[in-house]
Coordinates of C-alpha atoms in Angstrom, one line a residue:
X1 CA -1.4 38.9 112.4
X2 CA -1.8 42.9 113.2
X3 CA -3.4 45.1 111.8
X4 CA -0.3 47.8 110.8
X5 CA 1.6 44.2 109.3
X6 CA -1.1 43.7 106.7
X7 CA -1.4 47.5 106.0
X8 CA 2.3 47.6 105.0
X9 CA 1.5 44.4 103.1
X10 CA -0.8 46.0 101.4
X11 CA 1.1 49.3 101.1
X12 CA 4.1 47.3 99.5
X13 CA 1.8 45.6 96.6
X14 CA 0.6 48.4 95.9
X15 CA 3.9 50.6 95.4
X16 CA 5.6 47.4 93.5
X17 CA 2.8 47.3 90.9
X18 CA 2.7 51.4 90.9
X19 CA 6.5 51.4 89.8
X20 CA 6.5 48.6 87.0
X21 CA 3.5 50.5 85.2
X22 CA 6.4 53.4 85.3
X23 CA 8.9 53.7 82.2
X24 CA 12.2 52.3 82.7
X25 CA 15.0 55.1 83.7
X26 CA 18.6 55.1 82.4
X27 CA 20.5 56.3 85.3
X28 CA 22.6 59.5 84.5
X29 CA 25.4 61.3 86.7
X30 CA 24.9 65.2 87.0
X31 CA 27.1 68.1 87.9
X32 CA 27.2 71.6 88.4
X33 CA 24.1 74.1 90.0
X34 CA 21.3 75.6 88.7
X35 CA 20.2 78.9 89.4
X36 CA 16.3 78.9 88.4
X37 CA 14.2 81.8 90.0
X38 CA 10.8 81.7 91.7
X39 CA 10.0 85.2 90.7
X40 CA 9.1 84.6 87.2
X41 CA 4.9 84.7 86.5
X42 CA 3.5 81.0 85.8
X43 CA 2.8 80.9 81.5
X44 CA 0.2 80.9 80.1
X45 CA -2.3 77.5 79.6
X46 CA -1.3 78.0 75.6
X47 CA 2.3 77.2 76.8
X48 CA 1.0 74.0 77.6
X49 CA -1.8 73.4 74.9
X50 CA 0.9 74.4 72.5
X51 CA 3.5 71.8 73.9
X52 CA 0.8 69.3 74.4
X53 CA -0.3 69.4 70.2
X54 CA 3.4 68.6 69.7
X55 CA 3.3 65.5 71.7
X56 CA -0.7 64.6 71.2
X57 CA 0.1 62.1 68.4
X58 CA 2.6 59.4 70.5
X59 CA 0.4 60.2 73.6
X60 CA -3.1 59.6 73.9
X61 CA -3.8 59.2 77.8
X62 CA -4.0 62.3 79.3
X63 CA -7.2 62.1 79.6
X64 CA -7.1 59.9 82.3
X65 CA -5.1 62.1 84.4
X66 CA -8.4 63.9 85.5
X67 CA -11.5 63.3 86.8
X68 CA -14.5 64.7 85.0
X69 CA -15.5 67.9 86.1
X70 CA -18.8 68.3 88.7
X71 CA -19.9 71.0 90.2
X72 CA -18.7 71.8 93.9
X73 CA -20.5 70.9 96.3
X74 CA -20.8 70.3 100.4
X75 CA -23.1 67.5 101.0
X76 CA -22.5 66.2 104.1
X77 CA -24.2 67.9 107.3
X78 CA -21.2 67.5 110.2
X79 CA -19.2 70.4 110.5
X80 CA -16.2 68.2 110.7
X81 CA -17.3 65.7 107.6
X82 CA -18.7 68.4 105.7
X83 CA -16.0 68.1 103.0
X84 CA -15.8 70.3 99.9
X85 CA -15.9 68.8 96.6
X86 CA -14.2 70.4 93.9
X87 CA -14.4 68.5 90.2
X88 CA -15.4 65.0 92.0
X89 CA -12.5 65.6 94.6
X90 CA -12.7 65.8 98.3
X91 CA -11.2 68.2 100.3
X92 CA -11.4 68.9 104.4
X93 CA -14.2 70.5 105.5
X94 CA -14.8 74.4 106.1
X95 CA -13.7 74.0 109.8
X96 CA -10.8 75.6 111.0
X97 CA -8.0 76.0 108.4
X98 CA -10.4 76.3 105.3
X99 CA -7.5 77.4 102.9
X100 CA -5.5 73.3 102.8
X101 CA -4.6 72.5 99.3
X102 CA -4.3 69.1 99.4
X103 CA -7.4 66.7 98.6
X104 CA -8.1 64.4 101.4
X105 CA -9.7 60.8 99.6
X106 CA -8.3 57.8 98.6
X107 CA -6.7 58.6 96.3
X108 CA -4.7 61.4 97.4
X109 CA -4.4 59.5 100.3
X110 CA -2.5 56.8 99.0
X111 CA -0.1 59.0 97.4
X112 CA 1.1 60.3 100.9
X113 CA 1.6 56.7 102.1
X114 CA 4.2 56.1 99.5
X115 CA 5.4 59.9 100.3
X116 CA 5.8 58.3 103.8
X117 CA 7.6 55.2 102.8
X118 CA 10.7 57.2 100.3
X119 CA 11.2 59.3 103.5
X120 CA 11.5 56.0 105.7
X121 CA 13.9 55.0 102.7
X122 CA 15.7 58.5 102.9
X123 CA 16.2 58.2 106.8
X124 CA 17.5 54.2 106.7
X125 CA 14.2 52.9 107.7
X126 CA 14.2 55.4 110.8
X127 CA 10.9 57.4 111.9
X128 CA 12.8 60.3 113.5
X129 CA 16.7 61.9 113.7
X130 CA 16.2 63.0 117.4
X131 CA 18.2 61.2 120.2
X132 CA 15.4 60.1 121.7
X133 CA 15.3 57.4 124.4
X134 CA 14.1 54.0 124.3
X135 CA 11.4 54.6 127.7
X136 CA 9.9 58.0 125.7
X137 CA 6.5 58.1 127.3
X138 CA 4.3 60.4 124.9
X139 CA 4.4 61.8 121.5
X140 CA 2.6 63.8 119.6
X141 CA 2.0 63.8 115.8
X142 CA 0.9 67.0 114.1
X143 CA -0.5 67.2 111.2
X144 CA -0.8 62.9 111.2
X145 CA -2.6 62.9 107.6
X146 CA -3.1 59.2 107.1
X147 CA -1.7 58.6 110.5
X148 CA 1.0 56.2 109.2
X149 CA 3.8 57.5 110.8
X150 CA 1.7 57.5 114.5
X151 CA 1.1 53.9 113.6
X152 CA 5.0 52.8 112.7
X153 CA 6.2 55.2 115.8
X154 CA 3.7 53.5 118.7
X155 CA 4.1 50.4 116.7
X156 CA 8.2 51.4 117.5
X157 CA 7.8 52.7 121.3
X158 CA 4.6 50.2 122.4
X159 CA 5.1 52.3 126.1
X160 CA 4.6 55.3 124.8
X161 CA 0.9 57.3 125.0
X162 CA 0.9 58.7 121.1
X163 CA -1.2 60.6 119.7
X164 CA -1.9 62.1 116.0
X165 CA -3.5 65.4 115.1
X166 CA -5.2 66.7 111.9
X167 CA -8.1 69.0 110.4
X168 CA -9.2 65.8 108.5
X169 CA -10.7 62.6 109.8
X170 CA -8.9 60.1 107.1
X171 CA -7.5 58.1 109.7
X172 CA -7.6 54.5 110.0
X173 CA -10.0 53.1 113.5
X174 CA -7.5 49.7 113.6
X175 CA -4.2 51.0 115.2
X176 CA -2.2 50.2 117.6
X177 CA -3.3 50.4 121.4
X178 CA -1.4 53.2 122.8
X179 CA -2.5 55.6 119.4
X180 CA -5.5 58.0 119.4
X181 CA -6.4 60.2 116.9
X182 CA -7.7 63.7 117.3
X183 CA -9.4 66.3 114.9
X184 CA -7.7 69.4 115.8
X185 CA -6.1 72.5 114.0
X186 CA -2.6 73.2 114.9
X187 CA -3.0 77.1 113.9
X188 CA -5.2 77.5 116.6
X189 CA -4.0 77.1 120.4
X190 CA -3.2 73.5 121.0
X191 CA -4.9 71.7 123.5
X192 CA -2.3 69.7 125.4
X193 CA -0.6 71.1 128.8
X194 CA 2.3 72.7 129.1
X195 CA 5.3 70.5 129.8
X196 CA 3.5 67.3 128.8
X197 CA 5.0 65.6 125.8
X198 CA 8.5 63.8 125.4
X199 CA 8.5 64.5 121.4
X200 CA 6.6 66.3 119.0
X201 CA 6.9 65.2 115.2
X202 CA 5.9 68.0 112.6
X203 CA 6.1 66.8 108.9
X204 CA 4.9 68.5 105.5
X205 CA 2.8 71.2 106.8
X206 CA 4.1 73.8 104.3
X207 CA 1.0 75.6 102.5
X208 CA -0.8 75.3 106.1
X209 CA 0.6 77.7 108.3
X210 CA 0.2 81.7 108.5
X211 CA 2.5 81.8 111.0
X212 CA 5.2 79.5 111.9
X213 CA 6.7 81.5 114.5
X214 CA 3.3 80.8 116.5
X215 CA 3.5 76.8 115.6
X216 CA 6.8 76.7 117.1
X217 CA 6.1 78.5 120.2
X218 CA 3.1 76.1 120.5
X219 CA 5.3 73.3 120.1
X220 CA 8.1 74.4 122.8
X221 CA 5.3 75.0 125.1
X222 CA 3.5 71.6 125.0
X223 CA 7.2 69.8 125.1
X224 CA 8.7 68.7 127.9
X225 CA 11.6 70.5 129.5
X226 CA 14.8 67.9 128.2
X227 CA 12.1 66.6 125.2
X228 CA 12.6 67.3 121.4
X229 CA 10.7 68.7 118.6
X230 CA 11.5 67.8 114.8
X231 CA 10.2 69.2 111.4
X232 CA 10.4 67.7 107.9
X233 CA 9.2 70.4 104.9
X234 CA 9.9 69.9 101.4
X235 CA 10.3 72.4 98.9
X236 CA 7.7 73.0 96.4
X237 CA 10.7 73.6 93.3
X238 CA 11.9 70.8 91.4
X239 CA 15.6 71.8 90.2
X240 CA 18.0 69.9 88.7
X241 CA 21.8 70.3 88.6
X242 CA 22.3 70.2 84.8
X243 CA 20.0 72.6 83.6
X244 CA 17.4 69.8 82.4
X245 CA 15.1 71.3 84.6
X246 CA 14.7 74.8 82.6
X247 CA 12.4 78.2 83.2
X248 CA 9.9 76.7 80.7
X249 CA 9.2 73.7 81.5
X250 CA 6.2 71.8 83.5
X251 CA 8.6 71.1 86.0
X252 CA 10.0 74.4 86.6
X253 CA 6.2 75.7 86.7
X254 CA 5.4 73.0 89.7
X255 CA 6.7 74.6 92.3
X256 CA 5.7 78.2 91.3
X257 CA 2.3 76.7 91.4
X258 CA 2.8 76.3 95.2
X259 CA 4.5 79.5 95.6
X260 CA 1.8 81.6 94.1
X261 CA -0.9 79.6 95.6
X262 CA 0.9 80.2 99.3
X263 CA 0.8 84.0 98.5
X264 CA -2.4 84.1 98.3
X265 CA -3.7 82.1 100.8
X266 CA -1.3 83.5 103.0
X267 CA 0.1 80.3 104.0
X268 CA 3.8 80.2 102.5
X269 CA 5.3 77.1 100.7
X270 CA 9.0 78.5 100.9
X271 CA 9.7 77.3 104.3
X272 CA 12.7 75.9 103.0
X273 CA 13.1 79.0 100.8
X274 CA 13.1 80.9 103.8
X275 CA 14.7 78.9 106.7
X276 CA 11.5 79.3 108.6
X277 CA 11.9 75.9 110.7
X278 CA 15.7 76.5 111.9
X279 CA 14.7 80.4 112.8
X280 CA 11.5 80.0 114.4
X281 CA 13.0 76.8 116.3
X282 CA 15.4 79.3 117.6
X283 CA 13.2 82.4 118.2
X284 CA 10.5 79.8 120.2
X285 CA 13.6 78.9 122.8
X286 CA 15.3 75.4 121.3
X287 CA 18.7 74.6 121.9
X288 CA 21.2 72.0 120.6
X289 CA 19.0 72.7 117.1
X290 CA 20.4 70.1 114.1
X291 CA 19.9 70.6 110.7
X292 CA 19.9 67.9 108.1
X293 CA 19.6 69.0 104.2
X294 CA 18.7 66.2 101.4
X295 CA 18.5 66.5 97.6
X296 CA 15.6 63.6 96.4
X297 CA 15.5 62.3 92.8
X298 CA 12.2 62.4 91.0
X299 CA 12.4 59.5 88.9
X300 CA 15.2 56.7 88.7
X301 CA 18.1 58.5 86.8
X302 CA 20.7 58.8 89.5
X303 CA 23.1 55.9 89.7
X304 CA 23.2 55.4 93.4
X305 CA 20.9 52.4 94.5
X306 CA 19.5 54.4 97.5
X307 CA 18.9 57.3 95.6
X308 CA 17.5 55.5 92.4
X309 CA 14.6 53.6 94.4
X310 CA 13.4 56.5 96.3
X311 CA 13.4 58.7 92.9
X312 CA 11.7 55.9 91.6
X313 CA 8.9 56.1 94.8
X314 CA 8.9 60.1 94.5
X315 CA 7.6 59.0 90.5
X316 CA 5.4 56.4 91.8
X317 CA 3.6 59.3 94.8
X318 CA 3.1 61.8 91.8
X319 CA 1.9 59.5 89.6
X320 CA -0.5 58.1 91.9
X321 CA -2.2 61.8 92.1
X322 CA -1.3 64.6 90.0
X323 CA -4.5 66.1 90.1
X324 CA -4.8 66.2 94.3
X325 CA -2.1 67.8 94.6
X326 CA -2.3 70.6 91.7
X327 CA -5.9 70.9 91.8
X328 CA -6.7 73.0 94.6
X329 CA -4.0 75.9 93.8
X330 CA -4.6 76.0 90.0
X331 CA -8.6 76.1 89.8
X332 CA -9.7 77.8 93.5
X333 CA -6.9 80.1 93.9
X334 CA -5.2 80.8 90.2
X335 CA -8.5 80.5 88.6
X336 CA -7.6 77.5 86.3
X337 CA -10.5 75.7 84.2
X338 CA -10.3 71.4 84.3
X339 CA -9.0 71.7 80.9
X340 CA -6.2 73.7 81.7
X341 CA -5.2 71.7 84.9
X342 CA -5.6 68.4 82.3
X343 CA -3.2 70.0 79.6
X344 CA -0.5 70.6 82.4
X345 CA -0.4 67.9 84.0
X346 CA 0.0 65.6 80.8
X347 CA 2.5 67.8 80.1
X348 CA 4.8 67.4 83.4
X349 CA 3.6 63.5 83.1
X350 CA 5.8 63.4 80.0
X351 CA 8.9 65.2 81.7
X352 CA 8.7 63.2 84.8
X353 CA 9.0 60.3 82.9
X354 CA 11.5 61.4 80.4
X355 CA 15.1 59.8 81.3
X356 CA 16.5 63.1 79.7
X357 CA 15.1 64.9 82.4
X358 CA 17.2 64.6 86.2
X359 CA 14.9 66.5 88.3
X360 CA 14.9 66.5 92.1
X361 CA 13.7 68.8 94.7
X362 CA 15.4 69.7 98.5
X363 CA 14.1 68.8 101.6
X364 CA 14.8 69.4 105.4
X365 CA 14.1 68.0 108.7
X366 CA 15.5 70.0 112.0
X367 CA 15.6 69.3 115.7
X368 CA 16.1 70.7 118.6
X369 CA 15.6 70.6 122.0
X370 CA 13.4 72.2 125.1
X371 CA 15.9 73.5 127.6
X372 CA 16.1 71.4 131.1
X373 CA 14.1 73.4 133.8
X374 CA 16.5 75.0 136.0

């Protein structure tokens, strides 16, 4: 028995008894568009305190939404473990890219496995949308996080040399035989020759990049003439097509969170937004470039099967860590207090699980191609 079979084991448990502790959801067709704005300032914390009295008597458990607050801290002495510690959360050390929003423990952690496994869902159980042939020798996994999808693809293509890059260690030492992980930081010059890898697999990096045009020209580089590169970004707005997702809710506020936060560091979250994959794919030198545009429930209120168990998943990876992925941007860069951050995210808890709410939010993946040497 291998080691990535009793992972997913694992994995599986853990996602079924995350989705029956969720509230049952009354599926619901929607129609028409909404036309919510970014541009609007994020309210006030007495938006939320004030929405948060009104509710305070049928819900008591916001409180465990949060840690308790402790004071930030470095402790380790490696510049590559020295992780940050912001209100008993971890984040990646000060090396490199010292401006990533998302905490990188277990907890956080486990919340991007079940990311990973409603995009397998979303993709019909398939790791990539490149034509890529069965003999691919080498691949290359930026921005690997947990490394699961390294594992599942050289699990996949057992010929292939693949290898998984991030500014975190988090990954697991049992993997498959042809995997290696590096620490490495993709906004920097990569480290890989030119011409040297069949496929390079970018996914969720929005938030981490100053400039994409660079990433992409790194990527075209490092590929192979004839080999593909593919990028999945989500967008940070939840929207819904029937106005249930409105200007003052937690929802709405979400993805302005990321938007604001991106300003600031510099490092945008409007990728989609902004068509920064397709564009820079282009400017770098792809051809043959494919786009493929999704809309993915939060939440199990649409009626389609497919649709209605990875909404339910989307819940399940929110619900596992509201607080690693909010944290960062509302109390380092938006100058939020603990409190604050609590009351919100009690608030969007409520709305997330409300089956008068149909929220979802877009997401993208695009391919293209390295040019054959002529």
């Amino acid at each position: 028995m291998d080691a990535s079979f009793l992972a997913k084991q694992n994995f599986f448990f853990f996602c079924a008894t995350l989705i029956m502790a969720l509230d049952e959801t009354t599926p619901v067709t929607v129609t028409g568009d909404d036309d919510s704005t970014t541009a609007q300032p994020l309210h006030p914390v007495t938006h939320w305190e004030q929405l948060n009295e009104e509710v305070e008597a049928q819900d008591n458990d916001a409180d465990s939404l949060i840690s308790d607050p402790a004071e930030s801290t470095a402790s380790m002495t490696s510049s590559i473990l020295s992780y940050r510690t912001i209100q008993g959360r971890t984040f990646h050390s000060e090396r490199g890219n010292a401006q990533y929003w998302a905490s990188n423990d277990e907890q956080q952690n486990e919340s991007m496995d079940i990311v990973h496994h409603f995009l397998s869902l979303l993709l019909d159980d398939k790791l990539f949308l490149s034509p890529l042939k069965d003999n691919i020798q080498s691949a290359l996994d930026i921005g690997t996080g947990t490394g699961i999808w390294a594992i599942d693809f050289a699990d996949q293509f057992p010929g292939a040399k693949v290898v998984g890059t991030d500014i975190s260690p988090i990954q697991p030492s049992w993997v498959p035989p042809n995997l290696e992980f590096h620490i490495d930081d993709c906004t920097q010059p990569w480290t890989f020759a030119p011409d040297s890898i069949d496929f390079v697999h970018m996914r969720y990096l929005f938030g981490s990049i100053k400039d994409w045009s660079a990433l992409f020209k790194e990527a075209f580089r490092t590929c192979r003439p004839g080999g593909w590169v593919e990028s999945h970004e989500a967008s940070a707005m939840m929207e819904s097509d029937d106005g249930t997702v409105t200007d003052t809710s937690a929802m709405h506020e979400w993805g302005r969170f990321f938007i604001e936060g991106g300003k600031k560091m510099g490092q945008p979250c409007t990728i989609i937004e902004d068509d920064l994959q397709q564009k820079c794919m282009r400017e770098a030198g792809f051809e043959d470039i494919q786009v493929a545009d999704y809309k993915i429930a939060i939440g199990g209120w649409p009626k389609d099967k497919k649709m209605r168990e990875i909404g339910q998943y989307v819940l399940a990876a929110l619900e596992q860590d509201f607080e690693g992925y909010v944290l960062y941007m509302a109390s380092q860069l938006l100058g939020w207090s603990m409190q604050e951050v609590k009351v919100y995210c009690a608030q969007l808890r409520r709305e997330l699980r409300s089956t008068a709410n149909h929220p979802f939010f877009r997401y993208r993946a695009v391919y293209g191609r390295k040019p054959q040497t002529p």
